[in-house]
mmCIF file of C-alpha atoms and ligand atoms in Angstrom:
data_model
loop_
_atom_site.group_PDB
_atom_site.id
_atom_site.type_symbol
_atom_site.label_atom_id
_atom_site.label_comp_id
_atom_site.label_asym_id
_atom_site.label_seq_id
_atom_site.Cartn_x
_atom_site.Cartn_y
_atom_site.Cartn_z
ATOM 1 C CA MET A 1 30.869 -2.756 3.578
ATOM 2 C CA PRO A 2 30.442 0.097 0.869
ATOM 3 C CA TYR A 3 27.232 1.160 0.476
ATOM 4 C CA ASP A 4 25.784 -0.075 3.454
ATOM 5 C CA THR A 5 22.706 1.950 3.749
ATOM 6 C CA LEU A 6 21.718 1.090 0.160
ATOM 7 C CA LEU A 7 22.282 -2.656 1.134
ATOM 8 C CA SER A 8 20.375 -2.757 4.235
ATOM 9 C CA PRO A 9 16.792 -3.941 4.701
ATOM 10 C CA VAL A 10 13.612 -1.729 4.354
ATOM 11 C CA THR A 11 10.047 -2.643 4.819
ATOM 12 C CA ILE A 12 7.810 -0.956 1.767
ATOM 13 C CA GLY A 13 4.166 -1.724 2.568
ATOM 14 C CA ASN A 14 3.980 -5.272 3.958
ATOM 15 C CA LEU A 15 6.788 -6.535 2.250
ATOM 16 C CA GLN A 16 10.485 -6.860 3.684
ATOM 17 C CA LEU A 17 13.164 -6.283 1.216
ATOM 18 C CA PRO A 18 16.364 -7.503 1.921
ATOM 19 C CA ASN A 19 18.019 -4.340 0.252
ATOM 20 C CA ARG A 20 17.078 -0.888 -0.846
ATOM 21 C CA VAL A 21 18.170 -1.587 -4.476
ATOM 22 C CA VAL A 22 15.032 -1.669 -7.029
ATOM 23 C CA MET A 23 14.985 -3.092 -10.625
ATOM 24 C CA ALA A 24 13.255 -0.084 -12.327
ATOM 25 C CA PRO A 25 10.593 -0.870 -14.913
ATOM 26 C CA LEU A 26 12.311 -1.419 -18.289
ATOM 27 C CA THR A 27 10.343 -1.855 -21.539
ATOM 28 C CA ARG A 28 12.048 -4.703 -23.676
ATOM 29 C CA ASN A 29 9.322 -5.523 -26.440
ATOM 30 C CA ARG A 30 10.090 -9.141 -26.190
ATOM 31 C CA ALA A 31 6.672 -10.392 -25.317
ATOM 32 C CA SER A 32 5.746 -13.675 -27.381
ATOM 33 C CA GLN A 33 3.587 -13.160 -30.543
ATOM 34 C CA PRO A 34 0.680 -13.374 -31.329
ATOM 35 C CA GLY A 35 -1.059 -11.991 -28.002
ATOM 36 C CA ASP A 36 1.837 -10.270 -26.285
ATOM 37 C CA VAL A 37 2.301 -12.940 -23.772
ATOM 38 C CA PRO A 38 5.258 -13.247 -21.174
ATOM 39 C CA SER A 39 7.345 -15.994 -22.202
ATOM 40 C CA GLU A 40 9.948 -18.222 -20.435
ATOM 41 C CA MET A 41 12.689 -16.267 -21.987
ATOM 42 C CA ASN A 42 11.220 -13.177 -19.951
ATOM 43 C CA ALA A 43 10.755 -15.388 -16.787
ATOM 44 C CA HIS A 44 14.480 -16.077 -17.183
ATOM 45 C CA TYR A 45 15.282 -12.547 -17.508
ATOM 46 C CA TYR A 46 13.708 -11.563 -14.446
ATOM 47 C CA ALA A 47 14.702 -14.664 -12.409
ATOM 48 C CA GLN A 48 18.410 -13.468 -13.160
ATOM 49 C CA ARG A 49 17.655 -10.322 -11.583
ATOM 50 C CA ALA A 50 16.049 -11.814 -8.254
ATOM 51 C CA GLY A 51 18.675 -10.258 -6.082
ATOM 52 C CA ALA A 52 16.942 -7.019 -6.187
ATOM 53 C CA GLY A 53 15.180 -5.698 -3.122
ATOM 54 C CA LEU A 54 12.193 -5.373 -5.393
ATOM 55 C CA ILE A 55 11.771 -5.969 -9.105
ATOM 56 C CA VAL A 56 9.278 -3.717 -10.877
ATOM 57 C CA THR A 57 8.302 -5.121 -14.301
ATOM 58 C CA GLU A 58 8.375 -3.385 -17.647
ATOM 59 C CA ALA A 59 5.042 -1.452 -18.165
ATOM 60 C CA THR A 60 2.290 -3.822 -18.999
ATOM 61 C CA GLN A 61 -0.842 -2.710 -20.647
ATOM 62 C CA VAL A 62 -4.233 -3.105 -18.789
ATOM 63 C CA SER A 63 -6.002 -3.485 -22.323
ATOM 64 C CA ARG A 64 -5.495 -3.483 -25.846
ATOM 65 C CA GLN A 65 -6.587 -0.109 -25.960
ATOM 66 C CA GLY A 66 -3.839 0.945 -23.275
ATOM 67 C CA GLN A 67 -1.031 -0.312 -25.912
ATOM 68 C CA GLY A 68 1.397 1.957 -27.580
ATOM 69 C CA TYR A 69 4.327 -0.112 -28.587
ATOM 70 C CA PHE A 70 4.745 -3.663 -30.571
ATOM 71 C CA ALA A 71 5.260 -6.847 -28.143
ATOM 72 C CA THR A 72 4.984 -4.869 -24.857
ATOM 73 C CA PRO A 73 3.582 -7.522 -22.591
ATOM 74 C CA GLY A 74 -0.308 -7.129 -21.455
ATOM 75 C CA ILE A 75 -2.215 -8.469 -18.416
ATOM 76 C CA TYR A 76 -5.766 -8.751 -19.741
ATOM 77 C CA SER A 77 -6.024 -12.191 -21.202
ATOM 78 C CA ASP A 78 -5.659 -15.511 -19.842
ATOM 79 C CA PRO A 79 -2.573 -16.512 -21.656
ATOM 80 C CA GLN A 80 -0.944 -13.341 -20.273
ATOM 81 C CA GLU A 81 -1.930 -14.237 -16.901
ATOM 82 C CA ALA A 82 -0.810 -17.573 -17.215
ATOM 83 C CA GLY A 83 2.708 -16.201 -18.474
ATOM 84 C CA TRP A 84 2.943 -13.747 -15.680
ATOM 85 C CA ARG A 85 2.511 -16.650 -13.167
ATOM 86 C CA ALA A 86 5.465 -18.444 -14.588
ATOM 87 C CA VAL A 87 7.450 -14.999 -14.365
ATOM 88 C CA VAL A 88 6.438 -14.471 -10.766
ATOM 89 C CA GLY A 89 7.123 -18.103 -10.049
ATOM 90 C CA ALA A 90 10.641 -17.970 -11.286
ATOM 91 C CA VAL A 91 11.388 -14.792 -9.280
ATOM 92 C CA HIS A 92 10.106 -16.335 -6.205
ATOM 93 C CA ALA A 93 11.954 -19.599 -6.736
ATOM 94 C CA ARG A 94 14.954 -17.526 -6.637
ATOM 95 C CA HIS A 95 13.690 -15.866 -3.356
ATOM 96 C CA GLY A 96 12.783 -12.294 -5.055
ATOM 97 C CA ARG A 97 9.873 -10.086 -5.026
ATOM 98 C CA ILE A 98 8.267 -8.577 -8.112
ATOM 99 C CA ALA A 99 5.679 -5.595 -8.891
ATOM 100 C CA SER A 100 3.683 -5.600 -11.923
ATOM 101 C CA GLN A 101 3.815 -2.156 -13.503
ATOM 102 C CA LEU A 102 0.199 -1.463 -14.780
ATOM 103 C CA TRP A 103 0.208 0.879 -17.911
ATOM 104 C CA HIS A 104 -2.227 2.508 -20.399
ATOM 105 C CA VAL A 105 -0.386 4.670 -22.919
ATOM 106 C CA GLY A 106 -3.257 7.001 -23.617
ATOM 107 C CA ARG A 107 -2.268 9.004 -26.801
ATOM 108 C CA VAL A 108 0.997 7.691 -27.079
ATOM 109 C CA SER A 109 -0.235 4.901 -29.492
ATOM 110 C CA HIS A 110 -1.325 4.558 -33.122
ATOM 111 C CA ARG A 111 -4.532 2.953 -34.446
ATOM 112 C CA LEU A 112 -2.328 0.181 -36.006
ATOM 113 C CA LEU A 113 -2.023 -1.195 -32.305
ATOM 114 C CA GLN A 114 -5.447 -0.693 -31.563
ATOM 115 C CA GLU A 115 -8.468 -2.979 -31.836
ATOM 116 C CA GLY A 116 -10.503 -2.509 -35.178
ATOM 117 C CA GLY A 117 -7.976 0.300 -36.047
ATOM 118 C CA ALA A 118 -9.740 2.903 -33.723
ATOM 119 C CA PRO A 119 -8.019 5.947 -32.774
ATOM 120 C CA PRO A 120 -6.056 5.867 -29.400
ATOM 121 C CA VAL A 121 -7.952 7.623 -26.551
ATOM 122 C CA ALA A 122 -6.688 10.763 -24.257
ATOM 123 C CA PRO A 123 -8.044 13.358 -21.930
ATOM 124 C CA SER A 124 -8.504 15.594 -25.040
ATOM 125 C CA ALA A 125 -8.155 15.418 -28.633
ATOM 126 C CA MET A 126 -4.681 16.572 -28.912
ATOM 127 C CA ARG A 127 -1.975 14.644 -30.586
ATOM 128 C CA ALA A 128 1.444 13.960 -28.647
ATOM 129 C CA ALA A 129 3.729 16.238 -30.691
ATOM 130 C CA ASP A 130 7.404 15.025 -31.784
ATOM 131 C CA THR A 131 6.501 11.299 -30.753
ATOM 132 C CA GLN A 132 6.842 8.259 -32.285
ATOM 133 C CA VAL A 133 5.573 4.694 -31.515
ATOM 134 C CA PHE A 134 6.834 1.193 -32.841
ATOM 135 C CA VAL A 135 4.507 -0.590 -34.645
ATOM 136 C CA LYS A 136 3.866 -3.306 -37.127
ATOM 137 C CA ARG A 137 2.204 -2.034 -40.338
ATOM 138 C CA ASP A 138 -0.438 -3.800 -42.320
ATOM 139 C CA ASP A 139 2.197 -4.965 -44.912
ATOM 140 C CA GLY A 140 3.988 -7.061 -41.896
ATOM 141 C CA THR A 141 7.091 -4.616 -41.858
ATOM 142 C CA PHE A 142 8.106 -2.934 -38.588
ATOM 143 C CA GLY A 143 8.831 0.636 -37.998
ATOM 144 C CA MET A 144 8.808 3.889 -35.989
ATOM 145 C CA ILE A 145 5.622 5.994 -37.170
ATOM 146 C CA ASP A 146 4.158 9.368 -35.557
ATOM 147 C CA ALA A 147 1.862 8.717 -32.402
ATOM 148 C CA ASP A 148 -1.962 9.431 -33.900
ATOM 149 C CA GLU A 149 -4.387 11.996 -33.114
ATOM 150 C CA PRO A 150 -6.328 10.419 -30.243
ATOM 151 C CA ARG A 151 -10.299 10.816 -29.512
ATOM 152 C CA ALA A 152 -11.201 12.600 -26.272
ATOM 153 C CA LEU A 153 -12.599 10.201 -23.664
ATOM 154 C CA GLU A 154 -16.506 10.844 -22.671
ATOM 155 C CA THR A 155 -16.834 11.288 -19.215
ATOM 156 C CA ALA A 156 -18.969 8.375 -19.128
ATOM 157 C CA GLU A 157 -16.041 6.253 -20.354
ATOM 158 C CA LEU A 158 -13.854 6.833 -17.558
ATOM 159 C CA PRO A 159 -15.138 4.288 -14.905
ATOM 160 C CA GLY A 160 -14.385 1.871 -17.902
ATOM 161 C CA ILE A 161 -10.767 3.073 -17.624
ATOM 162 C CA VAL A 162 -10.559 2.441 -13.918
ATOM 163 C CA LEU A 163 -12.141 -1.163 -14.633
ATOM 164 C CA GLN A 164 -9.278 -1.864 -17.038
ATOM 165 C CA PHE A 165 -6.963 -1.531 -14.048
ATOM 166 C CA VAL A 166 -9.161 -3.312 -11.616
ATOM 167 C CA ASP A 167 -9.123 -6.159 -13.829
ATOM 168 C CA ALA A 168 -5.572 -6.054 -14.639
ATOM 169 C CA ALA A 169 -5.127 -6.151 -10.646
ATOM 170 C CA HIS A 170 -7.230 -8.974 -10.084
ATOM 171 C CA ARG A 171 -4.962 -10.903 -12.780
ATOM 172 C CA ALA A 172 -1.676 -9.622 -11.224
ATOM 173 C CA LYS A 173 -2.812 -10.803 -7.900
ATOM 174 C CA ARG A 174 -4.121 -14.130 -9.242
ATOM 175 C CA ALA A 175 -0.790 -14.336 -10.836
ATOM 176 C CA GLY A 176 1.017 -13.818 -7.505
ATOM 177 C CA PHE A 177 2.399 -10.291 -7.708
ATOM 178 C CA ASP A 178 4.073 -9.049 -4.430
ATOM 179 C CA MET A 179 3.079 -5.620 -5.395
ATOM 180 C CA ILE A 180 1.215 -3.467 -8.278
ATOM 181 C CA GLU A 181 2.668 -0.433 -9.394
ATOM 182 C CA VAL A 182 0.470 1.988 -11.222
ATOM 183 C CA HIS A 183 2.412 3.690 -13.866
ATOM 184 C CA ALA A 184 1.293 7.776 -13.736
ATOM 185 C CA ALA A 185 4.610 8.896 -15.326
ATOM 186 C CA ASN A 186 6.473 9.491 -18.604
ATOM 187 C CA GLY A 187 3.460 11.029 -20.412
ATOM 188 C CA TYR A 188 1.298 8.310 -20.569
ATOM 189 C CA LEU A 189 -2.574 8.277 -19.872
ATOM 190 C CA LEU A 190 -2.659 9.295 -16.085
ATOM 191 C CA HIS A 191 -0.303 11.612 -16.526
ATOM 192 C CA GLN A 192 -2.077 13.184 -19.561
ATOM 193 C CA PHE A 193 -5.025 13.684 -17.363
ATOM 194 C CA MET A 194 -2.621 15.235 -14.710
ATOM 195 C CA ALA A 195 -0.882 17.691 -17.244
ATOM 196 C CA THR A 196 -2.013 21.225 -17.974
ATOM 197 C CA GLY A 197 -0.843 20.799 -21.806
ATOM 198 C CA ALA A 198 -2.925 17.371 -22.354
ATOM 199 C CA ASN A 199 -6.062 17.948 -20.325
ATOM 200 C CA HIS A 200 -8.461 20.666 -21.623
ATOM 201 C CA ARG A 201 -11.334 18.966 -20.110
ATOM 202 C CA THR A 202 -14.316 20.870 -18.865
ATOM 203 C CA ASP A 203 -15.842 17.925 -16.761
ATOM 204 C CA ASP A 204 -14.834 16.769 -13.131
ATOM 205 C CA TYR A 205 -11.720 15.433 -14.725
ATOM 206 C CA GLY A 206 -10.117 18.692 -16.125
ATOM 207 C CA GLY A 207 -9.693 22.275 -14.752
ATOM 208 C CA GLY A 208 -7.914 22.584 -11.516
ATOM 209 C CA ILE A 209 -5.493 20.420 -9.810
ATOM 210 C CA GLU A 210 -8.094 18.520 -8.136
ATOM 211 C CA ASN A 211 -9.974 17.610 -11.114
ATOM 212 C CA ARG A 212 -7.076 16.628 -13.485
ATOM 213 C CA VAL A 213 -5.444 14.212 -10.393
ATOM 214 C CA ARG A 214 -9.107 12.625 -10.115
ATOM 215 C CA LEU A 215 -8.812 9.919 -12.484
ATOM 216 C CA THR A 216 -5.246 8.855 -10.901
ATOM 217 C CA VAL A 217 -6.790 8.828 -7.420
ATOM 218 C CA ASP A 218 -10.027 6.628 -8.721
ATOM 219 C CA VAL A 219 -7.338 4.214 -9.963
ATOM 220 C CA LEU A 220 -5.281 4.094 -7.037
ATOM 221 C CA GLU A 221 -8.274 3.755 -4.704
ATOM 222 C CA ALA A 222 -9.814 0.845 -6.894
ATOM 223 C CA VAL A 223 -6.487 -0.987 -7.341
ATOM 224 C CA SER A 224 -5.898 -0.712 -3.510
ATOM 225 C CA GLY A 225 -9.465 -2.252 -3.116
ATOM 226 C CA VAL A 226 -8.262 -5.223 -4.982
ATOM 227 C CA MET A 227 -4.566 -5.714 -3.856
ATOM 228 C CA GLY A 228 -4.740 -3.864 -0.448
ATOM 229 C CA ALA A 229 -3.234 -0.467 -0.307
ATOM 230 C CA ASN A 230 -0.132 -1.638 1.364
ATOM 231 C CA ARG A 231 0.694 -3.626 -1.929
ATOM 232 C CA VAL A 232 0.255 -0.891 -4.233
ATOM 233 C CA GLY A 233 2.645 1.816 -5.314
ATOM 234 C CA ILE A 234 2.559 4.695 -8.105
ATOM 235 C CA ARG A 235 5.251 6.006 -10.513
ATOM 236 C CA ILE A 236 5.314 9.495 -11.059
ATOM 237 C CA SER A 237 7.539 11.845 -12.888
ATOM 238 C CA PRO A 238 6.335 15.655 -11.930
ATOM 239 C CA ASN A 239 8.714 17.393 -14.202
ATOM 240 C CA PHE A 240 8.807 14.907 -17.242
ATOM 241 C CA THR A 241 8.667 16.740 -20.822
ATOM 242 C CA GLY A 242 8.667 13.796 -23.197
ATOM 243 C CA PHE A 243 6.415 12.773 -25.618
ATOM 244 C CA GLY A 244 4.830 16.332 -26.322
ATOM 245 C CA LEU A 245 3.556 16.692 -22.742
ATOM 246 C CA GLN A 246 3.920 19.860 -20.904
ATOM 247 C CA ASP A 247 2.720 20.742 -17.125
ATOM 248 C CA ASP A 248 2.620 23.845 -15.693
ATOM 249 C CA GLU A 249 2.008 22.464 -12.317
ATOM 250 C CA GLY A 250 3.627 19.351 -12.341
ATOM 251 C CA GLU A 251 5.255 19.470 -8.639
ATOM 252 C CA THR A 252 2.072 21.295 -7.072
ATOM 253 C CA SER A 253 -0.222 18.478 -8.417
ATOM 254 C CA SER A 254 1.936 15.798 -7.447
ATOM 255 C CA LEU A 255 1.880 17.209 -3.968
ATOM 256 C CA HIS A 256 -1.713 16.998 -3.836
ATOM 257 C CA LEU A 257 -1.556 13.621 -5.242
ATOM 258 C CA ALA A 258 0.671 12.570 -2.678
ATOM 259 C CA ARG A 259 -1.476 13.647 0.185
ATOM 260 C CA GLU A 260 -4.417 11.637 -1.480
ATOM 261 C CA LEU A 261 -2.296 8.739 -1.576
ATOM 262 C CA LYS A 262 -1.369 9.060 1.972
ATOM 263 C CA ARG A 263 -5.055 8.972 2.788
ATOM 264 C CA ILE A 264 -5.508 5.944 0.721
ATOM 265 C CA GLY A 265 -2.679 4.386 2.460
ATOM 266 C CA VAL A 266 -0.526 3.570 -0.557
ATOM 267 C CA ALA A 267 2.740 1.596 0.390
ATOM 268 C CA TYR A 268 5.159 3.408 -2.080
ATOM 269 C CA LEU A 269 5.691 6.592 -4.474
ATOM 270 C CA HIS A 270 8.201 5.979 -7.023
ATOM 271 C CA LEU A 271 9.646 9.272 -8.561
ATOM 272 C CA ALA A 272 11.146 9.059 -12.112
ATOM 273 C CA GLU A 273 13.471 11.963 -11.665
ATOM 274 C CA ALA A 274 13.918 14.776 -14.268
ATOM 275 C CA ASP A 275 17.440 13.944 -15.086
ATOM 276 C CA TRP A 276 16.791 10.964 -17.200
ATOM 277 C CA ALA A 277 13.178 11.861 -18.301
ATOM 278 C CA GLY A 278 14.125 15.516 -19.242
ATOM 279 C CA GLY A 279 12.718 18.646 -17.519
ATOM 280 C CA ALA A 280 14.133 20.369 -14.503
ATOM 281 C CA PRO A 281 15.577 18.687 -11.856
ATOM 282 C CA LEU A 282 13.799 18.106 -8.756
ATOM 283 C CA SER A 283 14.734 20.384 -5.979
ATOM 284 C CA ASP A 284 15.415 19.796 -2.429
ATOM 285 C CA ASP A 285 12.581 21.751 -1.326
ATOM 286 C CA TYR A 286 10.194 19.581 -3.566
ATOM 287 C CA ARG A 287 11.635 16.416 -1.920
ATOM 288 C CA ARG A 288 11.049 17.721 1.616
ATOM 289 C CA ALA A 289 7.498 18.645 0.670
ATOM 290 C CA LEU A 290 7.019 15.178 -0.641
ATOM 291 C CA ARG A 291 8.092 13.707 2.506
ATOM 292 C CA GLN A 292 5.686 16.015 4.527
ATOM 293 C CA ALA A 293 2.766 15.091 1.819
ATOM 294 C CA PHE A 294 3.017 11.306 2.048
ATOM 295 C CA ASP A 295 3.964 8.946 4.862
ATOM 296 C CA GLY A 296 4.794 5.686 2.673
ATOM 297 C CA ALA A 297 8.249 4.641 1.334
ATOM 298 C CA ILE A 298 9.762 6.878 -1.464
ATOM 299 C CA ILE A 299 11.873 5.334 -4.245
ATOM 300 C CA VAL A 300 13.821 7.339 -6.403
ATOM 301 C CA CYS A 301 15.215 6.496 -10.098
ATOM 302 C CA GLY A 302 17.408 8.377 -12.534
ATOM 303 C CA GLU A 303 21.020 7.843 -13.197
ATOM 304 C CA TYR A 304 21.992 7.048 -9.935
ATOM 305 C CA THR A 305 25.171 5.449 -8.952
ATOM 306 C CA ALA A 306 25.620 3.461 -5.813
ATOM 307 C CA GLU A 307 27.480 6.088 -4.134
ATOM 308 C CA GLU A 308 24.722 8.808 -4.912
ATOM 309 C CA ALA A 309 21.901 6.190 -4.222
ATOM 310 C CA ASN A 310 23.425 5.309 -0.829
ATOM 311 C CA ALA A 311 24.037 9.076 -0.156
ATOM 312 C CA ARG A 312 20.126 10.135 -1.165
ATOM 313 C CA ILE A 313 18.975 7.522 1.191
ATOM 314 C CA GLU A 314 21.377 8.807 3.920
ATOM 315 C CA ARG A 315 19.969 12.301 3.637
ATOM 316 C CA GLY A 316 16.351 10.984 3.937
ATOM 317 C CA GLY A 317 15.628 11.934 0.346
ATOM 318 C CA ALA A 318 14.699 8.219 -0.229
ATOM 319 C CA ASP A 319 13.887 4.733 1.014
ATOM 320 C CA ALA A 320 15.260 2.868 -1.825
ATOM 321 C CA VAL A 321 16.635 3.883 -5.131
ATOM 322 C CA ALA A 322 15.682 2.038 -8.656
ATOM 323 C CA PHE A 323 18.278 1.196 -11.420
ATOM 324 C CA GLY A 324 17.339 1.042 -14.942
ATOM 325 C CA ARG A 325 20.206 0.711 -17.332
ATOM 326 C CA ALA A 326 22.673 -0.439 -14.644
ATOM 327 C CA TYR A 327 20.226 -3.701 -14.015
ATOM 328 C CA LEU A 328 19.382 -4.194 -17.720
ATOM 329 C CA ALA A 329 23.128 -4.732 -17.964
ATOM 330 C CA ASN A 330 23.881 -6.507 -14.835
ATOM 331 C CA PRO A 331 21.642 -9.327 -13.606
ATOM 332 C CA ASP A 332 23.780 -9.556 -10.153
ATOM 333 C CA LEU A 333 24.012 -5.688 -9.665
ATOM 334 C CA VAL A 334 23.643 -5.998 -5.857
ATOM 335 C CA GLU A 335 26.036 -8.635 -5.890
ATOM 336 C CA ARG A 336 28.392 -6.075 -7.742
ATOM 337 C CA PHE A 337 27.583 -3.157 -5.541
ATOM 338 C CA ARG A 338 28.219 -5.448 -2.457
ATOM 339 C CA LYS A 339 31.646 -6.185 -3.815
ATOM 340 C CA ASP A 340 32.056 -2.926 -5.062
ATOM 341 C CA ALA A 341 32.795 -4.521 -8.364
ATOM 342 C CA PRO A 342 32.933 -2.901 -12.226
ATOM 343 C CA LEU A 343 29.668 -2.931 -14.053
ATOM 344 C CA ASN A 344 28.972 -4.291 -17.613
ATOM 345 C CA ALA A 345 28.009 -1.309 -19.857
ATOM 346 C CA PRO A 346 24.205 -1.411 -21.161
ATOM 347 C CA ASP A 347 24.007 -1.902 -25.027
ATOM 348 C CA GLU A 348 21.358 0.415 -26.485
ATOM 349 C CA ALA A 349 21.236 -1.419 -29.855
ATOM 350 C CA THR A 350 19.251 -4.402 -27.838
ATOM 351 C CA PHE A 351 17.193 -2.441 -25.558
ATOM 352 C CA TYR A 352 14.048 -2.700 -27.481
ATOM 353 C CA GLY A 353 13.116 -5.964 -29.151
ATOM 354 C CA GLY A 354 15.003 -9.117 -30.343
ATOM 355 C CA GLY A 355 15.797 -12.293 -28.444
ATOM 356 C CA GLU A 356 18.489 -13.324 -25.804
ATOM 357 C CA LYS A 357 21.032 -11.157 -27.177
ATOM 358 C CA GLY A 358 21.405 -7.822 -24.877
ATOM 359 C CA TYR A 359 18.388 -9.527 -22.892
ATOM 360 C CA THR A 360 19.680 -12.896 -20.932
ATOM 361 C CA ASP A 361 23.322 -12.897 -21.767
ATOM 362 C CA TYR A 362 24.896 -10.242 -19.516
ATOM 363 C CA PRO A 363 27.297 -12.091 -17.585
ATOM 364 C CA ALA A 364 27.272 -12.167 -13.898
ATOM 365 C CA LEU A 365 30.591 -11.790 -11.918
ATOM 366 C CA ASP A 366 30.740 -15.614 -11.275
ATOM 367 C CA ASP A 367 30.470 -16.306 -15.004
ATOM 368 C CA ALA A 368 32.214 -13.704 -16.490
ATOM 369 C CA GLY A 369 35.197 -15.714 -17.084
ATOM 370 C CA ARG A 370 33.266 -18.295 -19.222
ATOM 371 C CA GLY A 371 32.774 -17.307 -22.790
HETATM 372 C C1 LIG B 401 15.111 0.472 -22.389
HETATM 373 C C2 LIG B 401 14.446 1.369 -21.296
HETATM 374 C C3 LIG B 401 13.109 1.040 -20.935
HETATM 375 C C4 LIG B 401 12.234 1.798 -19.853
HETATM 376 N N1 LIG B 401 10.661 1.292 -19.743
HETATM 377 C C5 LIG B 401 10.176 1.950 -18.774
HETATM 378 C C6 LIG B 401 8.846 1.561 -18.430
HETATM 379 O O1 LIG B 401 8.526 0.477 -18.899
HETATM 380 N N2 LIG B 401 8.294 2.044 -17.340
HETATM 381 C C7 LIG B 401 8.748 3.030 -16.876
HETATM 382 O O2 LIG B 401 8.288 3.720 -15.594
HETATM 383 N N3 LIG B 401 10.054 3.463 -17.175
HETATM 384 C C8 LIG B 401 10.618 2.995 -18.170
HETATM 385 N N4 LIG B 401 12.056 3.514 -18.482
HETATM 386 C C9 LIG B 401 12.531 4.567 -17.513
HETATM 387 C C10 LIG B 401 13.558 3.710 -16.404
HETATM 388 O O3 LIG B 401 12.672 3.182 -15.626
HETATM 389 C C11 LIG B 401 14.399 4.494 -15.593
HETATM 390 O O4 LIG B 401 13.519 5.775 -14.917
HETATM 391 C C12 LIG B 401 15.403 5.280 -16.528
HETATM 392 O O5 LIG B 401 16.080 4.304 -17.246
HETATM 393 C C13 LIG B 401 16.239 6.010 -15.877
HETATM 394 O O6 LIG B 401 16.923 5.151 -14.653
HETATM 395 P P1 LIG B 401 18.656 4.670 -14.873
HETATM 396 O O7 LIG B 401 19.288 6.088 -15.059
HETATM 397 O O8 LIG B 401 19.029 3.822 -13.782
HETATM 398 O O9 LIG B 401 18.609 3.854 -16.088
HETATM 399 C C14 LIG B 401 12.818 2.942 -19.427
HETATM 400 C C15 LIG B 401 14.030 3.247 -19.585
HETATM 401 C C16 LIG B 401 14.837 2.571 -20.597
HETATM 402 C C17 LIG B 401 16.507 2.862 -20.781
#
């Protein structure tokens, strides 16, 4: 069988995955309005992809403050929780497993998306350079707009940020999610706190590595208290340089974080690699150091083919591999890997926003012949 390592079972935390093919988190901006509520169409999309060893949902804001784009789903209201319960139910009905990716965008936002037109929040009052977010303007039209000047969070507000994740974790647990993945990657709030270029604080949450990583550790500890650490993962991207983020110590601080995650007993660490996100590629030395620092499962992601994924796992660099654009375009990705069948190409024009087109209408192998 081709890719037999990739297609072999693995245990992550207390979950048994039938294969090591993970569906990467993919923002699709198709939550129903008003209220950013997951819909039946969203449930259908995830259920189509239930063959994955584990699905990680699109990033899901833990609060209105944590939102940076129009029509991304939330997990802070009752209707949102009910919407997610239906998504999880649809995935479980097809014998899949699904993690909720919990998200706070921090400064990658605009006051048009915020409650009462408030400025977005960040570790320091520094705008994300060269960053645009998708908004609905006051006149009802949609479009991209430069990220707003954020307000620096007061030290006394930080327990409230942790609480946003805790409340969301309670809702995710009630909705039946198998796992929670805390989004600490790609230049959003937790990453902003970790990065030298976005965090100029002088309190216990700024300065040295231990301080900059503190909020992420606080969140992971608190979410683990709700869900059980063996059902919690985290996504990081140590060398990410998008959204104006610059970090002189990304790899070093991620190794410190990894040791803290080991202490907490977190189930997995999901690496969004630099080859997609920008920045320098991760070295083999770094991968080895990460393995030493952390004893849970490692998931990697970023432009992998099945062949490269299989080889990465065989070399010991990962326990599972997540696929983003390939999963978006191939609902039966695992089946295609099993048969070494060709893949549908993703249509970039329909990535963000819209309806069924480019979302639920990518054909599976067994319906490729039908119009
Ligand atoms: C349309 C799209 C949406 C994405 N949304 C998210 C997201 O919500 N959360 C996240 O952590 N990464 C997100 N990413 C990054 C992917 O999870 C993944 O890291 C990236 O696509 C590289 O993997 P690939 O080469 O297999 O596509 C997104 C990528 C794409 C293309």
